[in-house]
mmCIF file of C-alpha atoms and ligand atoms in Angstrom:
data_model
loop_
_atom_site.group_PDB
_atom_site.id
_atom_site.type_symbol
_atom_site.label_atom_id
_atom_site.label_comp_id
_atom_site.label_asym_id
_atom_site.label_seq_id
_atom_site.Cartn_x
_atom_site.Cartn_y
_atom_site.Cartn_z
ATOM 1 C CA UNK A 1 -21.064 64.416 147.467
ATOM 2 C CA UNK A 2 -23.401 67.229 146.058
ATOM 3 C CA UNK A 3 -22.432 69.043 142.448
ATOM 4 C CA UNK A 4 -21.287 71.889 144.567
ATOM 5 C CA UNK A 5 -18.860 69.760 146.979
ATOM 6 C CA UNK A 6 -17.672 68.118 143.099
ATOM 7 C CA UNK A 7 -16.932 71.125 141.641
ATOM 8 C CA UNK A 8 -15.233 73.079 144.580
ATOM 9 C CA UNK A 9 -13.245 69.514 144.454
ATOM 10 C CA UNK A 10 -12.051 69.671 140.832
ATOM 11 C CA UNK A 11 -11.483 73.151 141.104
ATOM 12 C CA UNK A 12 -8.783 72.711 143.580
ATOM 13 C CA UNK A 13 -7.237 69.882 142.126
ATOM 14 C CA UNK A 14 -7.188 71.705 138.890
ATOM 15 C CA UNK A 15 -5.580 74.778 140.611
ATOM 16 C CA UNK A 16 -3.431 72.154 142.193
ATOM 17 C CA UNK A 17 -2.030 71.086 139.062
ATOM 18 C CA UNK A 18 -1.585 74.301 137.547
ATOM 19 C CA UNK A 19 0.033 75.367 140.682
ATOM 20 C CA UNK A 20 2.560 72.471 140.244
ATOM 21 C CA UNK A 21 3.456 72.963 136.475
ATOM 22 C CA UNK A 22 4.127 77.194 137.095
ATOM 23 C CA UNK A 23 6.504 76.019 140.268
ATOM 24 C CA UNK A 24 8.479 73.763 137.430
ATOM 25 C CA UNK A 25 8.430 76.457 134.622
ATOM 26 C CA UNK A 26 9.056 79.591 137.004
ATOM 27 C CA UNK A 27 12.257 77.837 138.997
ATOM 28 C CA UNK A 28 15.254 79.019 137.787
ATOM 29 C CA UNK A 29 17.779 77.620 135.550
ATOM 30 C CA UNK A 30 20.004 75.289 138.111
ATOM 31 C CA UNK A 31 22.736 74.834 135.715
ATOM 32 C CA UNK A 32 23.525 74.704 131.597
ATOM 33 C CA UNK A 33 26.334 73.893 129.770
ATOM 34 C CA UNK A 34 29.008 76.750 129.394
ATOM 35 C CA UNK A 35 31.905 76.958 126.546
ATOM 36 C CA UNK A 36 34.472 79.209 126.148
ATOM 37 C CA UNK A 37 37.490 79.378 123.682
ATOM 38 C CA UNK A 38 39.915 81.454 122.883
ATOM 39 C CA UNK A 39 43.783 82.052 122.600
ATOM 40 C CA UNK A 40 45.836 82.110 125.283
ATOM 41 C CA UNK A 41 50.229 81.981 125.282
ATOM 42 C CA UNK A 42 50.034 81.663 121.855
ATOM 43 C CA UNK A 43 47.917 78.649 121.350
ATOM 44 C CA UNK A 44 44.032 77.814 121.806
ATOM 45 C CA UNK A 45 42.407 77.134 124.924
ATOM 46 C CA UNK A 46 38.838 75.085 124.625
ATOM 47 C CA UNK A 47 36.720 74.919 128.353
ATOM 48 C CA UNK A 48 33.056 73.246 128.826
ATOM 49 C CA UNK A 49 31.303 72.840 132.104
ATOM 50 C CA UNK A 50 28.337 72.627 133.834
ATOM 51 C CA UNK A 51 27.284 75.740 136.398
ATOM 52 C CA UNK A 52 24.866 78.047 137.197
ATOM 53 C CA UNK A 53 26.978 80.882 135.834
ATOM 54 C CA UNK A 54 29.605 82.384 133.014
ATOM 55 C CA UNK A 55 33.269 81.681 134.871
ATOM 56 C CA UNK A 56 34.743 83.625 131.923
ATOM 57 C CA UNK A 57 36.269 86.189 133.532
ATOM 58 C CA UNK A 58 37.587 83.756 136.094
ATOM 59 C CA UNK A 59 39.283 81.881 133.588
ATOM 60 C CA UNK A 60 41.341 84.684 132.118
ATOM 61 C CA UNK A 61 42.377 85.769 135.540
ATOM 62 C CA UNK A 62 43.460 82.226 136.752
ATOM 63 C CA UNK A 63 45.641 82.361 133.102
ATOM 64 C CA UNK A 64 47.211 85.386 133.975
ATOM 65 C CA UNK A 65 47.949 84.986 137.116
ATOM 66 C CA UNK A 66 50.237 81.807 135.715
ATOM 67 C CA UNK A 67 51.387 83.609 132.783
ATOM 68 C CA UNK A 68 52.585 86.401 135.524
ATOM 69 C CA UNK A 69 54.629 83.809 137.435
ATOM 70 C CA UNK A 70 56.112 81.645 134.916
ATOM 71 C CA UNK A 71 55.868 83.092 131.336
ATOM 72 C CA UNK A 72 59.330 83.929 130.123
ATOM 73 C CA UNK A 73 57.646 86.088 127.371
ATOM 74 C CA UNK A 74 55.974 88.277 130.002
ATOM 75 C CA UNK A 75 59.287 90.759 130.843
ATOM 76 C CA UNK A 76 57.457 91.455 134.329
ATOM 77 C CA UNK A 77 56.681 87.814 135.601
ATOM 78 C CA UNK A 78 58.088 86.546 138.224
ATOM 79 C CA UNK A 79 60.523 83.760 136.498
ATOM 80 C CA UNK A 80 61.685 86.690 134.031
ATOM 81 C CA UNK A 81 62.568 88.733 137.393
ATOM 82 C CA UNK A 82 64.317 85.469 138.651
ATOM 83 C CA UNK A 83 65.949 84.743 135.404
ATOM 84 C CA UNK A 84 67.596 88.099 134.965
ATOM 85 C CA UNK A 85 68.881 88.227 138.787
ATOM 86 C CA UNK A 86 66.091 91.680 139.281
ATOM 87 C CA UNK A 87 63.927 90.260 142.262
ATOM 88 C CA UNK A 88 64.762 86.828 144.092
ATOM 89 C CA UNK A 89 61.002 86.727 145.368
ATOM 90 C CA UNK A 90 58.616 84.058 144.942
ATOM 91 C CA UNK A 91 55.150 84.249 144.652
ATOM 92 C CA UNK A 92 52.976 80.672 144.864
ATOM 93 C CA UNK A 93 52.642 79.992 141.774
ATOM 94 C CA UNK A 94 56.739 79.741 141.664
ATOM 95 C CA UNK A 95 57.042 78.044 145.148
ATOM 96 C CA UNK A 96 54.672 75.311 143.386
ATOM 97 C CA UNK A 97 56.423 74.977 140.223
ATOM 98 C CA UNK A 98 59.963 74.941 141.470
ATOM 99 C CA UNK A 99 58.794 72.250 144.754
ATOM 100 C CA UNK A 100 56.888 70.473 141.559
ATOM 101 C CA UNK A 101 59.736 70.496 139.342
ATOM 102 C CA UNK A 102 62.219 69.046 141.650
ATOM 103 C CA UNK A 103 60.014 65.957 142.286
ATOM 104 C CA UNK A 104 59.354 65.333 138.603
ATOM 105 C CA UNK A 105 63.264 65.811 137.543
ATOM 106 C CA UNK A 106 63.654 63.243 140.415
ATOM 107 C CA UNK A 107 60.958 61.036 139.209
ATOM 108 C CA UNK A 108 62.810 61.329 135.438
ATOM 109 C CA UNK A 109 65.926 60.936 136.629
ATOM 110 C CA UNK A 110 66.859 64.360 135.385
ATOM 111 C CA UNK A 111 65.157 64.285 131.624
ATOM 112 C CA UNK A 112 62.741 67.268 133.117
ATOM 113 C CA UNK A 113 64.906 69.473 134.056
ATOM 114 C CA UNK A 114 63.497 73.330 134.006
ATOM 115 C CA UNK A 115 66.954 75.131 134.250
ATOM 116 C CA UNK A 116 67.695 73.716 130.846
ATOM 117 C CA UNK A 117 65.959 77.284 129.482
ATOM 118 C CA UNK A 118 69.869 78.353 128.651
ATOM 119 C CA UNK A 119 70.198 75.742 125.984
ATOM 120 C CA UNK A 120 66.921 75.636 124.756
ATOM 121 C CA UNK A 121 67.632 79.736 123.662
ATOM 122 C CA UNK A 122 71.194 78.316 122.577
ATOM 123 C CA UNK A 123 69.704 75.898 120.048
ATOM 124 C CA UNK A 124 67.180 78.551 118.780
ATOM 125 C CA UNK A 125 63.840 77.824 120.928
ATOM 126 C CA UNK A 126 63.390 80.508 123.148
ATOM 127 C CA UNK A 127 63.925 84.203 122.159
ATOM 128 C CA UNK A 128 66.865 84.570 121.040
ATOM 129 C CA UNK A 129 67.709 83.088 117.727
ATOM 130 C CA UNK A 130 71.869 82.081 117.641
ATOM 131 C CA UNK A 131 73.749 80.209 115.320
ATOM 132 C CA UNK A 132 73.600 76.535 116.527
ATOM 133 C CA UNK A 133 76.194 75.881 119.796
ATOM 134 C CA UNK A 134 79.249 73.621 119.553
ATOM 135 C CA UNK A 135 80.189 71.061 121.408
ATOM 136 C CA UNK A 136 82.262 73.454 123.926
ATOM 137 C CA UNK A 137 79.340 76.214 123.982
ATOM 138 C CA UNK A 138 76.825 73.449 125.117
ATOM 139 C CA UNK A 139 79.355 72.447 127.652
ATOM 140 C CA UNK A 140 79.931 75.645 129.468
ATOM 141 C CA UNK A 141 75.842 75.798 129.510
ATOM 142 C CA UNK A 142 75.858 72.601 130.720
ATOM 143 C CA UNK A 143 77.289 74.185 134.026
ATOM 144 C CA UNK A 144 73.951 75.979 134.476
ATOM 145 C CA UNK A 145 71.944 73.344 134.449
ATOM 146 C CA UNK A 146 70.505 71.029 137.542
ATOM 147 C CA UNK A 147 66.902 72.380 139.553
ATOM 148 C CA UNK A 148 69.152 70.988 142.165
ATOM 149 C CA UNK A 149 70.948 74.385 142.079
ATOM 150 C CA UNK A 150 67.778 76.105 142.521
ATOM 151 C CA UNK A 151 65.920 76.058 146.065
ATOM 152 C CA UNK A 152 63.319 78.292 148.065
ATOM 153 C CA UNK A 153 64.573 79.752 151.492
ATOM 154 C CA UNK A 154 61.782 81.552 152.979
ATOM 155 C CA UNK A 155 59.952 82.723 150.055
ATOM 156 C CA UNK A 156 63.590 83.748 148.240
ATOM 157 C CA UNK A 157 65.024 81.795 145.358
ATOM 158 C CA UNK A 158 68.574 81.426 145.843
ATOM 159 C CA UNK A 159 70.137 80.317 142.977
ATOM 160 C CA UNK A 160 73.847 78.772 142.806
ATOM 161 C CA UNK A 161 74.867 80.227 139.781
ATOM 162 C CA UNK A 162 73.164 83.419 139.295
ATOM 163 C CA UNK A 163 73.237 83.014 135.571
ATOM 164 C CA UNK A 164 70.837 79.605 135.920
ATOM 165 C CA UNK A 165 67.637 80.476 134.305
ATOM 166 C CA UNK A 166 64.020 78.693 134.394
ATOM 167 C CA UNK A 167 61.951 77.296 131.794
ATOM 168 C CA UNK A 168 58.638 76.252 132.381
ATOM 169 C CA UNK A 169 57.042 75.715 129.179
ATOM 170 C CA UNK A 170 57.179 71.808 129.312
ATOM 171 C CA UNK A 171 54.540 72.449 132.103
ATOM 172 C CA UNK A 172 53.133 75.976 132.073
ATOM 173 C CA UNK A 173 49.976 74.788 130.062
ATOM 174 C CA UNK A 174 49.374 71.456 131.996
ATOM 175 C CA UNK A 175 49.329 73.858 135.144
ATOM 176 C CA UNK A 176 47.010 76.152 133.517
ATOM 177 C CA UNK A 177 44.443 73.500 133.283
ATOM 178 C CA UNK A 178 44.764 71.823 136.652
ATOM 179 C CA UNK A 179 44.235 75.662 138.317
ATOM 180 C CA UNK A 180 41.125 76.409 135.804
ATOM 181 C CA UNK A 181 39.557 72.956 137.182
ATOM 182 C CA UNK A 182 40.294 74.110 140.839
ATOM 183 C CA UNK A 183 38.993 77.370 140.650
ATOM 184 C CA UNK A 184 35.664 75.647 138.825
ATOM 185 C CA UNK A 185 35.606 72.765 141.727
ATOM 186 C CA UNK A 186 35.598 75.699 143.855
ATOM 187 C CA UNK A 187 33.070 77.581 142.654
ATOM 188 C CA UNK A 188 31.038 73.660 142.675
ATOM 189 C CA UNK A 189 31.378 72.774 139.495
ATOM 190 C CA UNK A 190 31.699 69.102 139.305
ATOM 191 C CA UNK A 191 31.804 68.091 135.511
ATOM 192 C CA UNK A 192 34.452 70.327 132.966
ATOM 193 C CA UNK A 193 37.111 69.731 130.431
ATOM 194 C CA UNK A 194 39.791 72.315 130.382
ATOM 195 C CA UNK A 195 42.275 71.934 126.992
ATOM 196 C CA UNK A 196 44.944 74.496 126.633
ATOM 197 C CA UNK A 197 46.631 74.084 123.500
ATOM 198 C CA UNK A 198 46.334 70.115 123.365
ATOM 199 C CA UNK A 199 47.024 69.534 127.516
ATOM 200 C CA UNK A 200 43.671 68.601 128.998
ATOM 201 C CA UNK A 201 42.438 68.481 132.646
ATOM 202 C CA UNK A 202 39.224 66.833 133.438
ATOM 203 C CA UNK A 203 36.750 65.803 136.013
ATOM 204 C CA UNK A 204 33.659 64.719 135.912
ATOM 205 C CA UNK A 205 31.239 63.353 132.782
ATOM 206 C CA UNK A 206 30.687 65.058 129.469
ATOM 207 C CA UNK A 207 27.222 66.533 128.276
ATOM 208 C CA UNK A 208 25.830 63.246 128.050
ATOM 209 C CA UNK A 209 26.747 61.899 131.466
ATOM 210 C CA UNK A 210 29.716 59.934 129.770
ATOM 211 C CA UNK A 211 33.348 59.676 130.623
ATOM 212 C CA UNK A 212 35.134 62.601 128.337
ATOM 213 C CA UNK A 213 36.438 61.390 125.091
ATOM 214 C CA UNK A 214 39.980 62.400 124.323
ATOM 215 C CA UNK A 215 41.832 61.733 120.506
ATOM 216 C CA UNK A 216 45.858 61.920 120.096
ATOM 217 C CA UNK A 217 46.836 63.401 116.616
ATOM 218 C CA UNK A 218 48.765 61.686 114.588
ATOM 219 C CA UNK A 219 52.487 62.746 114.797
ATOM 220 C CA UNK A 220 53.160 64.120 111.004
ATOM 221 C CA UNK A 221 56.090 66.723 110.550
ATOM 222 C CA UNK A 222 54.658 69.546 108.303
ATOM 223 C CA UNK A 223 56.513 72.777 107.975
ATOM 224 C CA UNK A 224 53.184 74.886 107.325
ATOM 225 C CA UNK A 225 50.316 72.806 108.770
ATOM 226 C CA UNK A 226 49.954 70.915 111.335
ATOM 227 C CA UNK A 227 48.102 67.618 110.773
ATOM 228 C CA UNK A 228 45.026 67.067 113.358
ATOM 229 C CA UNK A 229 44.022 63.586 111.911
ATOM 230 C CA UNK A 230 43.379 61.576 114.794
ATOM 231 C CA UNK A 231 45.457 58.060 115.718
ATOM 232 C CA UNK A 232 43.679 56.608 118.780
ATOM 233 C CA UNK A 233 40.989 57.945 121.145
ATOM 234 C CA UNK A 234 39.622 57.004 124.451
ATOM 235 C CA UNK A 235 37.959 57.641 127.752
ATOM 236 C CA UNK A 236 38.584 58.832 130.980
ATOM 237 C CA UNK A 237 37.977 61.367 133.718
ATOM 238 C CA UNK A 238 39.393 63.170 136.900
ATOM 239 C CA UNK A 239 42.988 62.927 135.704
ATOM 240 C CA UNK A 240 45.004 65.224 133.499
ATOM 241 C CA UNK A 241 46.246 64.081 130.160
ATOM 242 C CA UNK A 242 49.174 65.808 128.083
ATOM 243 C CA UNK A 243 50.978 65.349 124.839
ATOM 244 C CA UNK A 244 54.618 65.880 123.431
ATOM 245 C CA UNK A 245 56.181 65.719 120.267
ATOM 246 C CA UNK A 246 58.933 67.327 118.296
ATOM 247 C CA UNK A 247 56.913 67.060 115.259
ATOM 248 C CA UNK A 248 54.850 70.774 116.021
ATOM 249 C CA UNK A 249 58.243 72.396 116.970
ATOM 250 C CA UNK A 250 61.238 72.024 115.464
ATOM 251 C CA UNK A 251 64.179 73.396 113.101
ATOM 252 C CA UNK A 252 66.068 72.199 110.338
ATOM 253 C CA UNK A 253 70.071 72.159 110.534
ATOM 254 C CA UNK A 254 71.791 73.595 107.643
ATOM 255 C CA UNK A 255 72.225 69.802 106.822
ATOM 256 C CA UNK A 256 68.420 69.484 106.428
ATOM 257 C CA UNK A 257 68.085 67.286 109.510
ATOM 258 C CA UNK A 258 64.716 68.711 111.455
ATOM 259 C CA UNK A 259 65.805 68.620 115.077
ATOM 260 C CA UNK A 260 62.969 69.264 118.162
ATOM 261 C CA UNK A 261 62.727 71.622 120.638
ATOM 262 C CA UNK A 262 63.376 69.312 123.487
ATOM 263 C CA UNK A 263 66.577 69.097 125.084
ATOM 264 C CA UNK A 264 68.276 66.218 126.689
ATOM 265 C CA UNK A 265 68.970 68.085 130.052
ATOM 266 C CA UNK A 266 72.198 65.329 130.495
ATOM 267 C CA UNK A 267 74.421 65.938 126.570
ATOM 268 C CA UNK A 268 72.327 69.349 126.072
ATOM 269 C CA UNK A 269 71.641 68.507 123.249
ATOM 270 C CA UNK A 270 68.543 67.659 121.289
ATOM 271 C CA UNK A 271 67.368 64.497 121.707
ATOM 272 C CA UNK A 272 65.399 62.345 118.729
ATOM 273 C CA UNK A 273 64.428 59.054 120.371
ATOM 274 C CA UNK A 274 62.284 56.112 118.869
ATOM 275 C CA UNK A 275 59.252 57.767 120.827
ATOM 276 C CA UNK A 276 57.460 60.394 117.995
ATOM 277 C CA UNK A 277 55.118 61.458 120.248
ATOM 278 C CA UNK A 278 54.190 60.782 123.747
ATOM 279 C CA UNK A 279 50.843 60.763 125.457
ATOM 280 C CA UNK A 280 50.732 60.650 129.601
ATOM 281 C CA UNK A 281 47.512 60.428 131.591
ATOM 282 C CA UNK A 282 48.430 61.450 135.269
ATOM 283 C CA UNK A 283 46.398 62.740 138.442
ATOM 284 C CA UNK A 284 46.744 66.058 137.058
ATOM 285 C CA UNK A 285 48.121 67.487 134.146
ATOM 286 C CA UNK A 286 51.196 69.491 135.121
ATOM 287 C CA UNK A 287 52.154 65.675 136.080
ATOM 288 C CA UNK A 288 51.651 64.344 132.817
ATOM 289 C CA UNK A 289 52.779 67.513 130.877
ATOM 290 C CA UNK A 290 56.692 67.274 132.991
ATOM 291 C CA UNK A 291 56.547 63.273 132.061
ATOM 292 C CA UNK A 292 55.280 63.396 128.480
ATOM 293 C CA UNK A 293 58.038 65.611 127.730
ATOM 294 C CA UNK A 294 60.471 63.771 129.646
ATOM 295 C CA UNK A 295 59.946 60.644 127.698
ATOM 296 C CA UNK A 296 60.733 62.547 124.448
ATOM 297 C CA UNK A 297 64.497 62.762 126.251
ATOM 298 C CA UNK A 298 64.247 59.141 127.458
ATOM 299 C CA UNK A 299 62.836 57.174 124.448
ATOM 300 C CA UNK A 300 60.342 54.037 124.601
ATOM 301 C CA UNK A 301 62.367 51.863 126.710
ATOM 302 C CA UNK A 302 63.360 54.594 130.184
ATOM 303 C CA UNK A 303 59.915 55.516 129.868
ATOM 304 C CA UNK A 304 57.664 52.418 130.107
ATOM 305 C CA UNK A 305 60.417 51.525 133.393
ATOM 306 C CA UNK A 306 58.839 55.209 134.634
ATOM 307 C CA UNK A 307 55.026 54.408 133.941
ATOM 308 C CA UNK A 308 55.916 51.131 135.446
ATOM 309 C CA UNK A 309 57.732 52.249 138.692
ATOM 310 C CA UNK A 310 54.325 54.733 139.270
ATOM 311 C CA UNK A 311 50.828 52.984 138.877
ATOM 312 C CA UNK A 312 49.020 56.191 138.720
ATOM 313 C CA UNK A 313 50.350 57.085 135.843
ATOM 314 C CA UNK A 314 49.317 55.756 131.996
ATOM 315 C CA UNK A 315 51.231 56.290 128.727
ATOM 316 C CA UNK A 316 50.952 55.675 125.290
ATOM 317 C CA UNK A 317 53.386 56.339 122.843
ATOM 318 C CA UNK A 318 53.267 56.035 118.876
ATOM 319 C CA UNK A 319 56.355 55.396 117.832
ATOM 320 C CA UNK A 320 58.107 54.769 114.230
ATOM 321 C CA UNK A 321 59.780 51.785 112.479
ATOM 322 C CA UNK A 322 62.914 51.934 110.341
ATOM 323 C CA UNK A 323 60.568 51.908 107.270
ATOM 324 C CA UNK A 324 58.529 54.993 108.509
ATOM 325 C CA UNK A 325 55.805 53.312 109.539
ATOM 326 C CA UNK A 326 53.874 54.629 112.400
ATOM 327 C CA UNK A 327 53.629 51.841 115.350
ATOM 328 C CA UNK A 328 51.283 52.499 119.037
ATOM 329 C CA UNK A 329 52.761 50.840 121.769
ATOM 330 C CA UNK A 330 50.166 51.032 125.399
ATOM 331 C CA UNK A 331 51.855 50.961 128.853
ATOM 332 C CA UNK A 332 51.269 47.406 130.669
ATOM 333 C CA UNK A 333 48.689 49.161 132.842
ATOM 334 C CA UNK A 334 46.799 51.029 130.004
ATOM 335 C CA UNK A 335 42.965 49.886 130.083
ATOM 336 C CA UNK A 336 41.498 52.415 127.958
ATOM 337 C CA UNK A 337 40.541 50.754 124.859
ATOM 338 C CA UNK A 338 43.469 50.490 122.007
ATOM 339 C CA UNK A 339 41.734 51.781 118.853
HETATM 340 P P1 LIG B 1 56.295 70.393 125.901
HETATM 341 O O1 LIG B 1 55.736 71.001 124.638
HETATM 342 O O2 LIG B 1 55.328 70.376 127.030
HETATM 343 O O3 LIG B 1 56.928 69.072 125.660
HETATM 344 O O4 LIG B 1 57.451 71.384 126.393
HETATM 345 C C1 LIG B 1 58.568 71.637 125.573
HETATM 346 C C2 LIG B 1 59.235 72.941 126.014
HETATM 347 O O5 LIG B 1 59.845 72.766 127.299
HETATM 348 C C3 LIG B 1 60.361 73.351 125.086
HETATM 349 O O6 LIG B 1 59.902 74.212 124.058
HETATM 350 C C4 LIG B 1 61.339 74.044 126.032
HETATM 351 O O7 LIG B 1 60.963 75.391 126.240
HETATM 352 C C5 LIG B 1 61.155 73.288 127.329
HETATM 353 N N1 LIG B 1 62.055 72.121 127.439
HETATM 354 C C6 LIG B 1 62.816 71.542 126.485
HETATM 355 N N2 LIG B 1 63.450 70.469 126.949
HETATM 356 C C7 LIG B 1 63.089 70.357 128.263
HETATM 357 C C8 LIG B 1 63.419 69.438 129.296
HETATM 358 N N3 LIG B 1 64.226 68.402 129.078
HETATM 359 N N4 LIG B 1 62.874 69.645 130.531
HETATM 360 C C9 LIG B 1 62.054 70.695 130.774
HETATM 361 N N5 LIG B 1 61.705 71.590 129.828
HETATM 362 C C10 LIG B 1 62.203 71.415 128.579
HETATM 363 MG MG1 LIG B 2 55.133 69.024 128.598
#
């Protein structure tokens, strides 16, 4: 090969090369991790994924589109409208909550029950704040409750008693998530986190290709703080994971006794079990949001027979000794890791 044929040669490879490395710095970004926080129904919300683009605005309308169905504090959604007899229509949001909530009252054998909203106001949880109920006041509200009484006849609630009202806070958030990680799986996003105040829905693998990591607080009652120190953690993905406990919400009787915010849906009254808090990892997370708060009714023992009698579910629950002492009990099927 002459110098000439050499050079024309290297030339080309050269321009080859260069060619090559401005096709790998000129291609667009393909994707980036995105977070987003904020406050949403009066607690945080924390999202990460991994798109091409900002789903911001998506997110807020996919949260108020649920807070217009089922937010009692919203005086126009649709569950206010149902609870104060002005419209009987349902949008799908509704349909999906009420179908959902008679499964999981099923499932619970009635300790998720969303028509228990009258005695959660009556015991000073929703918005109105009463003196505490007697015996004979929780009674006659006892009447009202059962989702049983509630059913969907072509896109019309009909309710047996019209004075039955809904209360879907034990699963409003858990919902939120689940529909924030369907609109992203939509849109192709394959890997996100979704946390709204504590419930988390995930799918996928974190930033660094890893299953996501997930920490339950320690249950501490503290009238002005609440503690965030962390008891266990562990990792999964692709399944929803939710929390209760009476220990961030709850009263104190004029005796001094604190007393939670969830109701046994059977005595309608509170209900302070051996279980402090509860922590449910379920396909999805309006799943394990109805069942963690449904073991706070049911205690330790009603609950494992629940995780036990439905293999897709996983629980943990810490739970406290007669000395105070703080105690983490696992489900049988709970493969996690334990520390
Ligand atoms: P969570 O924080 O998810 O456990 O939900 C608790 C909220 O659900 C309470 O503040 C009440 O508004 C409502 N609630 C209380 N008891 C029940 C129950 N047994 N079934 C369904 N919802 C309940
Ligand atoms: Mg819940």
């Amino acid at each position: 090969m002459d110098d000439k044929k050499k050079y024309r040669a290297l030339l080309l490879a050269g321009l080859g090369v260069v060619g090559l490395v401005l096709v790998f710095v000129l291609q667009p970004e393909r994707g980036k991790w995105w977070r987003h926080s904020g406050v949403v129904w009066a607690t945080e919300y924390h999202i990460q994924y991994y798109g091409d683009r900002d789903y911001s605005d998506s997110i807020l309308e996919v949260f108020r589109r649920v807070e217009m169905s089922v937010s009692a504090f919203a005086h126009e959604s649709t569950v206010s409208k149902i609870n104060d007899n002005r419209s009987d229509s349902v949008d799908a949001v509704m349909a999906y909550m009420i179908e959902r909530s008679h499964e999981l009252c099923r499932i619970t054998g009635g300790a998720f029950d969303p028509t228990v909203r009258p005695l959660v106001n009556a015991w000073g949880f929703g918005d109105d704040d009463m003196a505490l109920p007697d015996t004979s006041q929780v009674d006659s509200l006892l009447r009202l409750v059962g989702i049983d009484k509630v059913k969907v006849v072509a896109g019309k609630v009909v309710k047996q008693n019209p004075a039955t009202q809904l209360d879907f806070s034990a699963i409003a958030k858990g919902f939120g998530c689940d529909e924030v990680v369907r609109m992203l799986k939509r849109n192709g996003v394959e890997d996100c986190l979704v946390e709204v105040g504590g419930e988390i829905a995930m799918a996928g693998r974190n930033s660094e290709r890893k299953l996501w990591r997930i920490s339950i607080d320690t249950p501490e009652y503290s009238a002005d703080s609440v503690s965030r120190a962390s008891m266990l953690a562990f990792s999964m993905s692709d399944c929803g994971v939710a929390t209760s406990g009476n220990y961030r919400n709850y009263r104190t009787a004029a005796d001094g006794t604190p007393y939670g915010h969830i109701i046994d849906p059977v005595t309608g009254f509170p209900r302070q079990t051996d279980v402090l808090s509860a922590t449910v990892c379920a396909p999805d997370c309006t799943t394990a949001d109805a069942l963690a708060t449904a073991f706070m009714v049911l205690g330790l023992e009603r609950s494992q027979a629940i995780v036990d009698a439905n293999p897709d579910v996983k629980a943990v629950f810490i739970t406290a000794d007669k000395s105070g002492s703080l105690k983490t009990v696992f489900s049988k099927n709970w493969s996690e890791g334990k520390r």
